[in-house]
CSV table of C-alpha atoms in Angstrom, one decimal:
chain,number,residue,atom,x,y,z
A,173,MET,CA,0.0,0.0,0.0
A,174,THR,CA,1.6,3.2,-1.2
A,175,LEU,CA,1.4,6.2,1.2
A,176,LEU,CA,1.5,9.9,0.6
A,177,ILE,CA,1.9,12.3,3.4
A,178,THR,CA,2.1,16.1,2.8
A,179,TRP,CA,3.4,18.6,5.4
A,180,SER,CA,4.3,22.2,5.5
A,181,ASP,CA,8.1,22.5,4.9
A,182,ALA,CA,8.4,24.1,8.3
A,183,GLY,CA,8.1,20.6,9.8
A,184,PRO,CA,5.9,17.6,10.3
A,185,ASP,CA,3.7,19.0,13.1
A,186,THR,CA,0.8,19.7,10.7
A,187,VAL,CA,-0.3,17.1,8.1
A,188,VAL,CA,-1.8,18.7,5.0
A,189,ARG,CA,-2.7,15.4,3.4
A,190,ARG,CA,-2.5,11.7,4.1
A,191,THR,CA,-3.7,9.1,1.6
A,192,THR,CA,-3.1,5.6,0.3
A,193,GLU,CA,-5.5,6.0,-2.6
A,194,PRO,CA,-3.5,5.8,-5.9
A,195,ASP,CA,-5.8,8.3,-7.8
A,196,GLU,CA,-5.5,10.8,-4.9
A,197,ILE,CA,-1.7,10.4,-4.9
A,198,ALA,CA,-1.4,11.0,-8.6
A,199,ALA,CA,-3.7,14.0,-8.4
A,200,ALA,CA,-1.9,15.5,-5.5
A,201,LEU,CA,1.5,15.2,-7.2
A,202,ALA,CA,0.5,16.2,-10.7
A,203,PRO,CA,0.5,20.0,-10.2
A,204,ALA,CA,4.2,19.7,-9.3
A,205,GLY,CA,4.8,17.8,-12.6
A,206,VAL,CA,5.5,14.6,-10.6
A,207,ARG,CA,4.5,11.4,-12.4
A,208,TYR,CA,2.9,8.7,-10.3
A,209,GLU,CA,1.4,5.5,-11.8
A,210,GLN,CA,1.2,1.8,-11.0
A,211,TRP,CA,2.2,-1.0,-13.3
A,212,ALA,CA,1.0,-4.6,-13.0
A,213,LEU,CA,3.5,-6.8,-11.2
A,214,ARG,CA,5.0,-9.9,-12.7
A,215,ASP,CA,4.5,-12.9,-10.3
A,216,ASP,CA,6.8,-15.1,-12.3
A,217,LEU,CA,10.1,-13.3,-11.3
A,218,PRO,CA,12.5,-15.2,-9.1
A,219,GLU,CA,13.2,-13.8,-5.6
A,220,ASP,CA,16.4,-12.0,-6.6
A,221,PRO,CA,16.4,-11.7,-10.4
A,222,ASP,CA,19.3,-10.4,-12.4
A,223,PRO,CA,18.8,-7.1,-14.3
A,224,ALA,CA,18.3,-8.8,-17.7
A,225,THR,CA,15.4,-10.9,-16.3
A,226,VAL,CA,13.8,-7.8,-14.8
A,227,LEU,CA,14.0,-5.8,-18.0
A,228,ASN,CA,12.7,-8.7,-20.0
A,229,ALA,CA,9.7,-9.1,-17.7
A,230,TYR,CA,8.8,-5.5,-18.0
A,231,ARG,CA,9.9,-5.1,-21.7
A,232,HIS,CA,6.5,-3.8,-23.0
A,233,GLU,CA,6.2,-1.1,-20.3
A,234,VAL,CA,9.9,-0.1,-20.4
A,235,ASP,CA,10.0,0.2,-24.1
A,236,ALA,CA,6.8,2.3,-24.2
A,237,LEU,CA,8.0,4.7,-21.6
A,238,ALA,CA,11.5,4.9,-23.1
A,239,ALA,CA,10.0,5.7,-26.5
A,240,ALA,CA,7.6,8.3,-25.1
A,241,GLU,CA,10.1,10.1,-23.0
A,242,GLU,CA,13.3,9.4,-25.1
A,243,PHE,CA,15.3,7.9,-22.3
A,244,ALA,CA,18.9,7.2,-23.2
A,245,THR,CA,19.8,4.8,-20.4
A,246,ILE,CA,17.8,2.2,-18.5
A,247,ASP,CA,19.2,0.0,-15.8
A,248,VAL,CA,18.2,-2.1,-12.8
A,249,VAL,CA,19.6,-1.6,-9.3
A,250,GLY,CA,18.8,-2.9,-5.8
A,251,LEU,CA,19.9,-3.8,-2.4
A,252,ARG,CA,18.9,-6.9,-0.5
A,253,PRO,CA,19.6,-7.8,3.2
A,254,ARG,CA,22.6,-10.1,3.6
A,255,LYS,CA,24.4,-11.3,6.7
A,256,ASP,CA,27.8,-10.2,5.7
A,257,LEU,CA,29.2,-6.9,7.0
A,258,GLY,CA,30.1,-5.7,3.5
A,259,TRP,CA,26.4,-5.4,2.6
A,260,ARG,CA,25.7,-3.3,5.7
A,261,LEU,CA,28.5,-0.9,4.9
A,262,THR,CA,27.4,-0.6,1.3
A,263,ALA,CA,23.8,0.0,2.3
A,264,LYS,CA,24.7,2.6,4.9
A,265,ALA,CA,26.9,4.5,2.4
A,266,GLU,CA,24.1,4.4,-0.3
A,267,ARG,CA,21.5,5.6,2.2
A,268,LYS,CA,23.6,8.5,3.3
A,269,LYS,CA,24.3,9.6,-0.3
A,270,PHE,CA,20.6,10.0,-1.1
A,271,LEU,CA,19.4,11.3,2.3
A,272,SER,CA,20.4,14.9,1.7
A,273,GLU,CA,18.2,17.3,-0.3
A,274,HIS,CA,19.3,17.6,-3.9
A,275,THR,CA,18.2,18.4,-7.4
A,276,HIS,CA,19.1,17.2,-10.9
A,277,ASP,CA,19.7,19.9,-13.4
A,278,ASP,CA,19.8,17.8,-16.6
A,279,ASP,CA,17.5,14.8,-15.9
A,280,ASP,CA,14.3,13.7,-14.3
A,281,GLU,CA,14.5,11.0,-11.6
A,282,VAL,CA,12.3,8.2,-12.8
A,283,ARG,CA,12.0,4.9,-10.8
A,284,PHE,CA,9.8,1.8,-11.1
A,285,PHE,CA,9.8,-0.4,-8.0
A,286,VAL,CA,9.9,-4.0,-9.1
A,287,ALA,CA,10.2,-5.2,-5.5
A,288,GLY,CA,10.6,-3.8,-2.0
A,289,ALA,CA,10.1,-0.2,-1.0
A,290,GLY,CA,11.6,3.3,-0.7
A,291,ALA,CA,10.5,6.8,0.2
A,292,PHE,CA,10.9,9.9,-2.0
A,293,TYR,CA,10.5,13.2,-0.3
A,294,LEU,CA,9.6,16.1,-2.6
A,295,HIS,CA,10.2,19.6,-1.5
A,296,VAL,CA,7.8,21.6,-3.7
A,297,GLY,CA,7.1,25.2,-2.9
A,298,SER,CA,6.3,25.4,0.8
A,299,GLU,CA,5.3,21.7,1.2
A,300,VAL,CA,7.1,18.4,1.6
A,301,HIS,CA,5.5,15.3,0.0
A,302,ALA,CA,6.6,12.0,1.3
A,303,VAL,CA,5.8,9.2,-1.1
A,304,LEU,CA,6.4,5.7,0.4
A,305,CYS,CA,6.7,3.7,-2.8
A,306,GLU,CA,6.4,-0.1,-3.1
A,307,ALA,CA,6.4,-2.8,-5.7
A,308,GLY,CA,4.4,-1.7,-8.7
A,309,ASP,CA,4.9,2.1,-8.2
A,310,LEU,CA,6.5,4.3,-10.8
A,311,LEU,CA,7.5,7.8,-9.7
A,312,GLY,CA,9.0,10.5,-11.9
A,313,VAL,CA,10.5,13.5,-10.2
A,314,PRO,CA,11.0,16.4,-12.7
A,315,ARG,CA,14.5,17.9,-13.1
A,316,GLY,CA,15.1,20.8,-10.8
A,317,THR,CA,12.7,19.5,-8.1
A,318,LYS,CA,14.3,19.5,-4.6
A,319,HIS,CA,14.0,16.0,-3.1
A,320,TRP,CA,15.7,13.2,-1.2
A,321,PHE,CA,15.3,9.5,-1.0
A,322,ASP,CA,15.4,7.1,2.0
A,323,MET,CA,15.7,3.4,1.7
A,324,GLY,CA,15.6,2.6,5.4
A,325,ALA,CA,18.0,1.1,7.9
A,326,ALA,CA,17.7,-2.3,6.2
A,327,PRO,CA,17.2,-1.6,2.5
A,328,SER,CA,15.4,-4.1,0.4
A,329,TYR,CA,14.4,-3.0,-3.1
A,330,THR,CA,14.8,-3.5,-6.8
A,331,VAL,CA,14.1,-0.6,-9.2
A,332,ILE,CA,14.3,0.1,-12.9
A,333,ARG,CA,15.9,3.5,-13.4
A,334,PHE,CA,15.3,5.7,-16.5
A,335,PHE,CA,17.8,8.4,-17.5
A,336,HIS,CA,17.8,11.0,-20.3
A,337,ASP,CA,21.4,11.7,-19.6
A,338,GLU,CA,23.9,8.9,-20.3
A,339,ASP,CA,25.9,9.9,-17.2
A,340,GLY,CA,23.1,8.5,-15.0
A,341,TRP,CA,22.5,9.8,-11.5
A,342,VAL,CA,24.2,13.3,-10.9
A,343,GLY,CA,22.9,15.1,-7.9
A,344,ASN,CA,23.3,18.8,-7.0
A,345,PHE,CA,23.1,19.0,-3.2
A,346,THR,CA,21.4,22.1,-1.7
A,347,GLY,CA,23.2,22.0,1.6
A,348,SER,CA,19.9,22.2,3.5
A,349,ASP,CA,19.3,20.0,6.5
A,350,ILE,CA,15.6,19.8,5.9
A,351,ALA,CA,15.7,16.0,5.5
A,352,LEU,CA,16.5,15.7,9.2
A,353,LYS,CA,13.2,17.4,10.2
A,354,PHE,CA,10.9,14.8,8.7
A,355,PRO,CA,10.0,11.2,9.6
A,356,ASP,CA,12.3,8.7,7.9
A,357,PHE,CA,11.5,5.6,5.8
A,358,ASP,CA,11.1,3.4,8.8
A,359,ALA,CA,8.6,5.8,10.5
A,360,LEU,CA,6.6,6.0,7.3
A,361,VAL,CA,6.4,2.2,7.1
A,362,ALA,CA,5.2,2.1,10.7
A,363,GLU,CA,2.5,4.7,10.0
A,364,ARG,CA,1.4,2.8,6.9
A,365,MET,CA,1.0,-0.4,9.0
A,366,THR,CA,-1.0,1.5,11.5
A,367,MET,CA,-3.3,2.8,8.8
A,368,ALA,CA,-3.8,-0.7,7.4
A,369,GLN,CA,-5.1,-2.0,10.7
């Protein structure tokens, strides 16, 4: 169940909007140029598929979006919990990299969640939209939009990434500490679980 929470950018004390309805999420994000849609999940994928298998499974959707938006590069990335320390260090470094507010000057940030979950925080005008995405969600953050991403303390996700720029992910960090003011991924997951009860 995808969750959208909108607050004033002053802090999370006042909730402007809270919804798990896909149509309401799409409508709330559309004025900011944010694309939100859901794709049907493939139930025949193995638990930890390689990138080629993922791209083949979603070939029709990927090709249609790539043609419509003229994406130059498409790849598959993810993190899965492992018992070895190396995974923990990698996951911690990756999480820290994306947790600071940033923009992208030359590209949109478009992600389709094949498995797992992650939270995008969009700082648009005087509001912050937290979108807890899960398998089946496609989110497109327009270039120039201030945002950050949290994958949680124990990341578990697989995403298809779409880039117009062949250089891939290039972030311009704003230097703001705004991300520290808002509930993190794990808090959003807990809230979603409470709402589902």
